[in-house]
Amino acid sequence: MLDFRVATFLTVCKTLNFTRAADELNLTQPAVTQHIHFLEKYYGVKLFRYDKKVLYLTDEGKILYERLNSIRKDEDEIQNELRFKKDIFPLISFGVTMTIGEYAIVEPIASFISSHPEINIHIHYGNTYDLLKMLDDGIISFALIEGYYPEEKYGHCKYMTDDFICICSSNHVFSRIKPDNLRDLINEKLILREKGSGTRNILERCLASRGMGISQFKSFIQAENMHTIVNLVENDCGIAFLYKTAANESLKKGYIRELKLSDFSMKHNFDFVWDKNSIYADITLEFAKKLMS
């Protein structure tokens, strides 16, 4: 069982505000301050600093947060492990992004379930940003994502690599010229995912590397579901940038076509990510390998 002052420290790390942390913990602010001072004295380092009245973690505080947060999540897993009875099977809780969940992982998961019918599984869906937060908060044990993430912070391994392509309706007629590069598309309506989505993040980075942004396009439609985006493109409502895996069926049926551009050619990984400091990290990696086999 973790010391109660650790819970105070983690809450202050989350809120970066002593008053809000006190409210969440039903403590007085002096009590929260006392807990933090105790930990600073115990570890012999400063954990927080103020800069223009804004609270920040020190470098040492960041290290302690990373380690203690991993221990907190592992403690929850240990409690679940100890509470399992012989007639209650373990629960594996993990997250997948929309694209991966809809197009790239169903068959491997089905195969795993067939081979391990005794295992209980909870699959969470979300964009890359939300899944990483769920992982940090201990809601899921690992995530399968397609977006960018701080690789140094997590354990990770590649699940697969996919082409990132631009598509339009097979019936689409371009108003000016047949597009040769990205800038030839700025008069088109862009259909894209919401902020926090890995798919959108990849597009934004690609555009930024060429001195462009989403705001330069004529207009846009934002949708939080990949099926919706593909269907809108099929109905000639705009163009989209996405993983080829999500567009394969429509491409094969001829409803949409890929736009080949001289300055745009991308591949990107779908990665498993997990808490590298967890005592369950090796078990998580083994499960990931089973899904890849």
mmCIF file of C-alpha atoms in Angstrom:
data_model
loop_
_atom_site.group_PDB
_atom_site.id
_atom_site.type_symbol
_atom_site.label_atom_id
_atom_site.label_comp_id
_atom_site.label_asym_id
_atom_site.label_seq_id
_atom_site.Cartn_x
_atom_site.Cartn_y
_atom_site.Cartn_z
ATOM 1 C CA MET A 1 0.000 0.000 0.000
ATOM 2 C CA LEU A 2 1.438 3.352 -1.050
ATOM 3 C CA ASP A 3 2.032 6.044 1.548
ATOM 4 C CA PHE A 4 -0.826 8.579 1.697
ATOM 5 C CA ARG A 5 1.671 11.355 0.968
ATOM 6 C CA VAL A 6 2.387 9.732 -2.402
ATOM 7 C CA ALA A 7 -1.284 10.153 -3.294
ATOM 8 C CA THR A 8 -0.983 13.824 -2.386
ATOM 9 C CA PHE A 9 2.112 14.221 -4.558
ATOM 10 C CA LEU A 10 0.461 12.548 -7.573
ATOM 11 C CA THR A 11 -2.609 14.743 -7.195
ATOM 12 C CA VAL A 12 -0.525 17.915 -7.076
ATOM 13 C CA CYS A 13 1.316 16.679 -10.187
ATOM 14 C CA LYS A 14 -2.031 16.278 -11.938
ATOM 15 C CA THR A 15 -3.504 19.631 -10.905
ATOM 16 C CA LEU A 16 -0.299 21.684 -10.586
ATOM 17 C CA ASN A 17 -2.216 23.620 -7.975
ATOM 18 C CA PHE A 18 -2.053 23.075 -4.208
ATOM 19 C CA THR A 19 -5.556 24.444 -3.624
ATOM 20 C CA ARG A 20 -7.225 22.228 -6.247
ATOM 21 C CA ALA A 21 -5.254 19.228 -4.985
ATOM 22 C CA ALA A 22 -6.486 19.916 -1.452
ATOM 23 C CA ASP A 23 -10.083 20.089 -2.699
ATOM 24 C CA GLU A 24 -9.772 16.788 -4.589
ATOM 25 C CA LEU A 25 -8.258 15.063 -1.566
ATOM 26 C CA ASN A 26 -10.565 16.691 1.011
ATOM 27 C CA LEU A 27 -7.531 18.054 2.821
ATOM 28 C CA THR A 28 -6.497 21.512 3.916
ATOM 29 C CA GLN A 29 -3.933 23.312 1.791
ATOM 30 C CA PRO A 30 -1.410 23.379 4.695
ATOM 31 C CA ALA A 31 -1.748 19.596 4.938
ATOM 32 C CA VAL A 32 -0.977 19.210 1.225
ATOM 33 C CA THR A 33 2.031 21.511 1.603
ATOM 34 C CA GLN A 34 3.203 19.500 4.602
ATOM 35 C CA HIS A 35 2.988 16.224 2.632
ATOM 36 C CA ILE A 36 5.052 17.666 -0.212
ATOM 37 C CA HIS A 37 7.668 19.062 2.188
ATOM 38 C CA PHE A 38 7.922 15.636 3.836
ATOM 39 C CA LEU A 39 8.646 13.979 0.485
ATOM 40 C CA GLU A 40 11.154 16.666 -0.470
ATOM 41 C CA LYS A 41 12.983 16.133 2.808
ATOM 42 C CA TYR A 42 12.800 12.348 2.444
ATOM 43 C CA TYR A 43 14.220 12.326 -1.089
ATOM 44 C CA GLY A 44 16.492 15.322 -0.549
ATOM 45 C CA VAL A 45 15.322 17.240 -3.643
ATOM 46 C CA LYS A 46 12.914 20.009 -4.588
ATOM 47 C CA LEU A 47 9.880 18.572 -6.359
ATOM 48 C CA PHE A 48 8.093 21.756 -7.465
ATOM 49 C CA ARG A 49 9.024 25.306 -8.389
ATOM 50 C CA TYR A 50 7.093 28.480 -9.081
ATOM 51 C CA ASP A 51 7.680 30.616 -12.144
ATOM 52 C CA LYS A 52 5.571 33.779 -12.319
ATOM 53 C CA LYS A 53 3.100 32.251 -9.854
ATOM 54 C CA VAL A 54 2.675 29.124 -12.016
ATOM 55 C CA LEU A 55 3.578 25.772 -10.421
ATOM 56 C CA TYR A 56 5.911 23.432 -12.323
ATOM 57 C CA LEU A 57 7.524 20.097 -11.569
ATOM 58 C CA THR A 58 11.294 20.205 -11.236
ATOM 59 C CA ASP A 59 13.368 17.724 -13.231
ATOM 60 C CA GLU A 60 13.649 15.606 -10.087
ATOM 61 C CA GLY A 61 9.900 15.928 -9.551
ATOM 62 C CA LYS A 62 9.255 14.654 -13.067
ATOM 63 C CA ILE A 63 11.399 11.582 -12.411
ATOM 64 C CA LEU A 64 9.645 10.874 -9.115
ATOM 65 C CA TYR A 65 6.214 11.343 -10.710
ATOM 66 C CA GLU A 66 7.058 8.893 -13.501
ATOM 67 C CA ARG A 67 8.273 6.246 -11.050
ATOM 68 C CA LEU A 68 5.536 6.648 -8.421
ATOM 69 C CA ASN A 69 2.765 6.813 -11.011
ATOM 70 C CA SER A 70 3.988 3.498 -12.447
ATOM 71 C CA ILE A 71 4.018 1.988 -8.956
ATOM 72 C CA ARG A 72 0.470 3.291 -8.342
ATOM 73 C CA LYS A 73 -0.804 1.644 -11.525
ATOM 74 C CA ASP A 74 1.013 -1.591 -10.697
ATOM 75 C CA GLU A 75 -0.552 -1.584 -7.227
ATOM 76 C CA ASP A 76 -3.995 -1.534 -8.846
ATOM 77 C CA GLU A 77 -2.983 -4.480 -11.041
ATOM 78 C CA ILE A 78 -1.615 -6.353 -8.028
ATOM 79 C CA GLN A 79 -4.893 -5.854 -6.152
ATOM 80 C CA ASN A 80 -6.850 -7.209 -9.117
ATOM 81 C CA GLU A 81 -4.460 -10.139 -9.418
ATOM 82 C CA LEU A 82 -4.788 -11.020 -5.726
ATOM 83 C CA ARG A 83 -8.581 -10.758 -5.790
ATOM 84 C CA PHE A 84 -9.023 -13.191 -8.672
ATOM 85 C CA LYS A 85 -10.698 -16.411 -7.612
ATOM 86 C CA LYS A 86 -10.228 -19.681 -9.399
ATOM 87 C CA ASP A 87 -13.562 -19.305 -11.165
ATOM 88 C CA ILE A 88 -12.905 -15.704 -12.233
ATOM 89 C CA PHE A 89 -10.649 -15.257 -15.240
ATOM 90 C CA PRO A 90 -8.251 -12.349 -15.682
ATOM 91 C CA LEU A 91 -9.243 -9.170 -17.487
ATOM 92 C CA ILE A 92 -7.041 -7.613 -20.156
ATOM 93 C CA SER A 93 -7.884 -3.960 -20.702
ATOM 94 C CA PHE A 94 -6.288 -2.110 -23.598
ATOM 95 C CA GLY A 95 -7.015 0.688 -26.041
ATOM 96 C CA VAL A 96 -6.992 1.044 -29.818
ATOM 97 C CA THR A 97 -7.402 4.062 -32.059
ATOM 98 C CA MET A 98 -10.430 4.259 -34.341
ATOM 99 C CA THR A 99 -8.548 3.365 -37.527
ATOM 100 C CA ILE A 100 -6.762 0.406 -35.981
ATOM 101 C CA GLY A 101 -9.838 -0.803 -34.128
ATOM 102 C CA GLU A 102 -12.032 -0.720 -37.221
ATOM 103 C CA TYR A 103 -9.608 -1.946 -39.859
ATOM 104 C CA ALA A 104 -6.370 -3.467 -38.568
ATOM 105 C CA ILE A 105 -6.844 -5.469 -35.346
ATOM 106 C CA VAL A 106 -10.198 -7.288 -35.469
ATOM 107 C CA GLU A 107 -8.897 -10.530 -37.023
ATOM 108 C CA PRO A 108 -5.862 -10.845 -34.686
ATOM 109 C CA ILE A 109 -8.070 -10.223 -31.648
ATOM 110 C CA ALA A 110 -10.628 -12.774 -32.887
ATOM 111 C CA SER A 111 -7.840 -15.322 -33.359
ATOM 112 C CA PHE A 112 -6.500 -14.633 -29.853
ATOM 113 C CA ILE A 113 -9.962 -15.014 -28.323
ATOM 114 C CA SER A 114 -10.424 -18.345 -30.111
ATOM 115 C CA SER A 115 -7.143 -19.582 -28.654
ATOM 116 C CA HIS A 116 -7.788 -18.137 -25.164
ATOM 117 C CA PRO A 117 -11.547 -18.341 -24.521
ATOM 118 C CA GLU A 118 -10.994 -18.050 -20.766
ATOM 119 C CA ILE A 119 -9.592 -14.510 -20.990
ATOM 120 C CA ASN A 120 -11.865 -11.508 -20.418
ATOM 121 C CA ILE A 121 -11.073 -8.529 -22.651
ATOM 122 C CA HIS A 122 -12.109 -4.870 -22.458
ATOM 123 C CA ILE A 123 -11.247 -2.875 -25.591
ATOM 124 C CA HIS A 124 -11.305 0.906 -25.257
ATOM 125 C CA TYR A 125 -11.611 3.135 -28.331
ATOM 126 C CA GLY A 126 -10.231 6.650 -28.556
ATOM 127 C CA ASN A 127 -7.872 8.906 -30.429
ATOM 128 C CA THR A 128 -4.131 8.806 -29.784
ATOM 129 C CA TYR A 129 -4.198 11.651 -27.238
ATOM 130 C CA ASP A 130 -7.027 10.111 -25.202
ATOM 131 C CA LEU A 131 -5.485 6.630 -25.196
ATOM 132 C CA LEU A 132 -2.128 7.903 -23.967
ATOM 133 C CA LYS A 133 -3.906 9.714 -21.145
ATOM 134 C CA MET A 134 -5.810 6.517 -20.273
ATOM 135 C CA LEU A 135 -2.488 4.674 -20.235
ATOM 136 C CA ASP A 136 -0.909 7.296 -17.977
ATOM 137 C CA ASP A 137 -3.931 7.151 -15.653
ATOM 138 C CA GLY A 138 -3.791 3.356 -15.401
ATOM 139 C CA ILE A 139 -7.181 2.773 -17.052
ATOM 140 C CA ILE A 140 -5.619 0.542 -19.707
ATOM 141 C CA SER A 141 -2.535 -1.663 -19.638
ATOM 142 C CA PHE A 142 -1.382 -0.795 -23.148
ATOM 143 C CA ALA A 143 -2.533 0.949 -26.307
ATOM 144 C CA LEU A 144 -2.248 0.342 -30.028
ATOM 145 C CA ILE A 145 -1.951 3.743 -31.695
ATOM 146 C CA GLU A 146 -1.066 5.277 -35.040
ATOM 147 C CA GLY A 147 -0.095 8.800 -34.021
ATOM 148 C CA TYR A 148 3.108 10.387 -32.759
ATOM 149 C CA TYR A 149 4.039 9.957 -29.091
ATOM 150 C CA PRO A 150 7.136 10.565 -26.909
ATOM 151 C CA GLU A 151 8.949 7.280 -27.556
ATOM 152 C CA GLU A 152 11.398 7.831 -24.704
ATOM 153 C CA LYS A 153 8.513 7.832 -22.223
ATOM 154 C CA TYR A 154 6.985 4.464 -23.134
ATOM 155 C CA GLY A 155 7.853 0.909 -23.910
ATOM 156 C CA HIS A 156 6.861 0.301 -27.512
ATOM 157 C CA CYS A 157 7.092 -2.043 -30.464
ATOM 158 C CA LYS A 158 5.846 -1.890 -34.046
ATOM 159 C CA TYR A 159 2.647 -3.708 -34.928
ATOM 160 C CA MET A 160 2.597 -2.906 -38.647
ATOM 161 C CA THR A 161 3.455 -0.228 -41.203
ATOM 162 C CA ASP A 162 0.849 1.289 -43.501
ATOM 163 C CA ASP A 163 0.786 3.773 -46.364
ATOM 164 C CA PHE A 164 -0.650 7.202 -45.586
ATOM 165 C CA ILE A 165 -2.451 8.376 -48.731
ATOM 166 C CA CYS A 166 -4.662 11.094 -50.195
ATOM 167 C CA ILE A 167 -8.034 10.046 -51.644
ATOM 168 C CA CYS A 168 -10.916 11.561 -53.574
ATOM 169 C CA SER A 169 -14.118 10.259 -55.110
ATOM 170 C CA SER A 170 -13.689 8.385 -58.390
ATOM 171 C CA ASN A 171 -16.203 10.868 -59.823
ATOM 172 C CA HIS A 172 -14.444 13.969 -58.543
ATOM 173 C CA VAL A 173 -13.612 16.673 -61.080
ATOM 174 C CA PHE A 174 -10.929 19.143 -60.041
ATOM 175 C CA SER A 175 -11.911 22.741 -60.662
ATOM 176 C CA ARG A 176 -8.580 23.847 -62.097
ATOM 177 C CA ILE A 177 -5.822 21.426 -62.978
ATOM 178 C CA LYS A 178 -5.075 17.812 -62.252
ATOM 179 C CA PRO A 179 -3.223 18.069 -58.929
ATOM 180 C CA ASP A 180 0.491 17.342 -58.977
ATOM 181 C CA ASN A 181 1.426 18.491 -55.465
ATOM 182 C CA LEU A 182 -0.127 19.403 -52.114
ATOM 183 C CA ARG A 183 -0.541 23.073 -52.933
ATOM 184 C CA ASP A 184 -2.684 22.148 -55.941
ATOM 185 C CA LEU A 185 -5.283 20.872 -53.438
ATOM 186 C CA ILE A 186 -5.867 24.020 -51.383
ATOM 187 C CA ASN A 187 -9.064 24.838 -53.315
ATOM 188 C CA GLU A 188 -10.581 21.528 -52.216
ATOM 189 C CA LYS A 189 -12.750 20.790 -49.176
ATOM 190 C CA LEU A 190 -10.685 18.774 -46.704
ATOM 191 C CA ILE A 191 -12.309 15.996 -44.662
ATOM 192 C CA LEU A 192 -10.325 15.205 -41.535
ATOM 193 C CA ARG A 193 -10.362 13.753 -38.033
ATOM 194 C CA GLU A 194 -10.644 15.718 -34.787
ATOM 195 C CA LYS A 195 -7.723 17.258 -32.904
ATOM 196 C CA GLY A 196 -5.901 14.652 -30.841
ATOM 197 C CA SER A 197 -6.311 12.035 -33.555
ATOM 198 C CA GLY A 198 -3.112 10.382 -34.768
ATOM 199 C CA THR A 199 -4.343 10.609 -38.356
ATOM 200 C CA ARG A 200 -4.816 14.367 -38.066
ATOM 201 C CA ASN A 201 -1.518 14.846 -36.253
ATOM 202 C CA ILE A 202 0.360 13.107 -39.049
ATOM 203 C CA LEU A 203 -1.364 15.259 -41.668
ATOM 204 C CA GLU A 204 -0.659 18.469 -39.744
ATOM 205 C CA ARG A 205 3.029 17.606 -39.396
ATOM 206 C CA CYS A 206 3.286 16.736 -43.076
ATOM 207 C CA LEU A 207 1.678 20.020 -44.102
ATOM 208 C CA ALA A 208 3.810 22.021 -41.657
ATOM 209 C CA SER A 209 7.006 20.524 -43.112
ATOM 210 C CA ARG A 210 5.971 22.098 -46.425
ATOM 211 C CA GLY A 211 5.007 25.448 -44.936
ATOM 212 C CA MET A 212 1.293 24.670 -45.118
ATOM 213 C CA GLY A 213 -1.608 24.253 -42.711
ATOM 214 C CA ILE A 214 -5.196 23.065 -42.633
ATOM 215 C CA SER A 215 -6.435 26.659 -42.598
ATOM 216 C CA GLN A 216 -5.121 27.141 -46.142
ATOM 217 C CA PHE A 217 -7.653 24.737 -47.602
ATOM 218 C CA LYS A 218 -10.882 26.149 -49.019
ATOM 219 C CA SER A 219 -12.971 24.608 -46.226
ATOM 220 C CA PHE A 220 -13.081 21.479 -44.121
ATOM 221 C CA ILE A 221 -15.363 18.860 -42.591
ATOM 222 C CA GLN A 222 -14.331 17.341 -39.252
ATOM 223 C CA ALA A 223 -15.559 13.847 -38.386
ATOM 224 C CA GLU A 224 -14.647 11.560 -35.484
ATOM 225 C CA ASN A 225 -15.309 8.327 -37.339
ATOM 226 C CA MET A 226 -13.204 6.905 -40.172
ATOM 227 C CA HIS A 227 -16.170 5.161 -41.836
ATOM 228 C CA THR A 228 -17.896 8.533 -42.035
ATOM 229 C CA ILE A 229 -14.848 10.151 -43.639
ATOM 230 C CA VAL A 230 -14.538 7.421 -46.275
ATOM 231 C CA ASN A 231 -18.282 7.579 -47.006
ATOM 232 C CA LEU A 232 -18.142 11.359 -47.403
ATOM 233 C CA VAL A 233 -15.277 11.004 -49.864
ATOM 234 C CA GLU A 234 -17.213 8.326 -51.766
ATOM 235 C CA ASN A 235 -20.064 10.833 -52.078
ATOM 236 C CA ASP A 236 -17.676 13.467 -53.448
ATOM 237 C CA CYS A 237 -17.923 15.773 -50.425
ATOM 238 C CA GLY A 238 -14.180 16.444 -50.330
ATOM 239 C CA ILE A 239 -10.717 14.918 -50.207
ATOM 240 C CA ALA A 240 -9.054 13.157 -47.277
ATOM 241 C CA PHE A 241 -5.677 11.968 -46.035
ATOM 242 C CA LEU A 242 -5.749 8.648 -44.191
ATOM 243 C CA TYR A 243 -4.231 5.204 -43.846
ATOM 244 C CA LYS A 244 -4.636 2.979 -46.874
ATOM 245 C CA THR A 245 -5.953 0.222 -44.587
ATOM 246 C CA ALA A 246 -9.051 2.353 -43.940
ATOM 247 C CA ALA A 247 -9.637 2.963 -47.648
ATOM 248 C CA ASN A 248 -8.779 -0.448 -49.132
ATOM 249 C CA GLU A 249 -12.342 -1.731 -49.542
ATOM 250 C CA SER A 250 -13.569 1.440 -51.257
ATOM 251 C CA LEU A 251 -10.466 1.555 -53.438
ATOM 252 C CA LYS A 252 -11.026 -2.047 -54.576
ATOM 253 C CA LYS A 253 -14.683 -1.338 -55.353
ATOM 254 C CA GLY A 254 -13.707 1.745 -57.348
ATOM 255 C CA TYR A 255 -15.724 4.180 -55.240
ATOM 256 C CA ILE A 256 -12.638 6.288 -54.518
ATOM 257 C CA ARG A 257 -9.183 6.715 -55.999
ATOM 258 C CA GLU A 258 -5.764 7.529 -54.615
ATOM 259 C CA LEU A 259 -4.219 10.852 -55.589
ATOM 260 C CA LYS A 260 -0.551 10.448 -56.456
ATOM 261 C CA LEU A 261 1.317 13.634 -55.596
ATOM 262 C CA SER A 262 4.923 14.475 -56.443
ATOM 263 C CA ASP A 263 5.664 15.893 -52.969
ATOM 264 C CA PHE A 264 3.675 13.487 -50.838
ATOM 265 C CA SER A 265 4.633 9.884 -50.091
ATOM 266 C CA MET A 266 4.327 8.597 -46.545
ATOM 267 C CA LYS A 267 4.424 5.429 -44.505
ATOM 268 C CA HIS A 268 3.765 5.318 -40.779
ATOM 269 C CA ASN A 269 3.789 2.712 -38.036
ATOM 270 C CA PHE A 270 0.997 1.397 -35.854
ATOM 271 C CA ASP A 271 2.681 0.860 -32.470
ATOM 272 C CA PHE A 272 1.963 -0.937 -29.228
ATOM 273 C CA VAL A 273 2.825 1.360 -26.290
ATOM 274 C CA TRP A 274 2.889 0.620 -22.565
ATOM 275 C CA ASP A 275 4.370 1.860 -19.289
ATOM 276 C CA LYS A 276 8.026 0.873 -19.563
ATOM 277 C CA ASN A 277 8.494 1.143 -15.785
ATOM 278 C CA SER A 278 5.695 -1.283 -14.940
ATOM 279 C CA ILE A 279 6.497 -4.618 -13.341
ATOM 280 C CA TYR A 280 4.002 -6.015 -15.855
ATOM 281 C CA ALA A 281 5.897 -4.618 -18.874
ATOM 282 C CA ASP A 282 7.223 -8.042 -19.940
ATOM 283 C CA ILE A 283 3.738 -9.552 -19.730
ATOM 284 C CA THR A 284 2.352 -6.718 -21.850
ATOM 285 C CA LEU A 285 5.037 -7.262 -24.485
ATOM 286 C CA GLU A 286 4.256 -10.972 -24.591
ATOM 287 C CA PHE A 287 0.577 -10.230 -25.174
ATOM 288 C CA ALA A 288 1.487 -7.798 -27.961
ATOM 289 C CA LYS A 289 3.622 -10.481 -29.616
ATOM 290 C CA LYS A 290 0.712 -12.923 -29.472
ATOM 291 C CA LEU A 291 -1.484 -10.446 -31.344
ATOM 292 C CA MET A 292 1.242 -10.011 -33.955
ATOM 293 C CA SER A 293 1.815 -13.748 -34.462
#
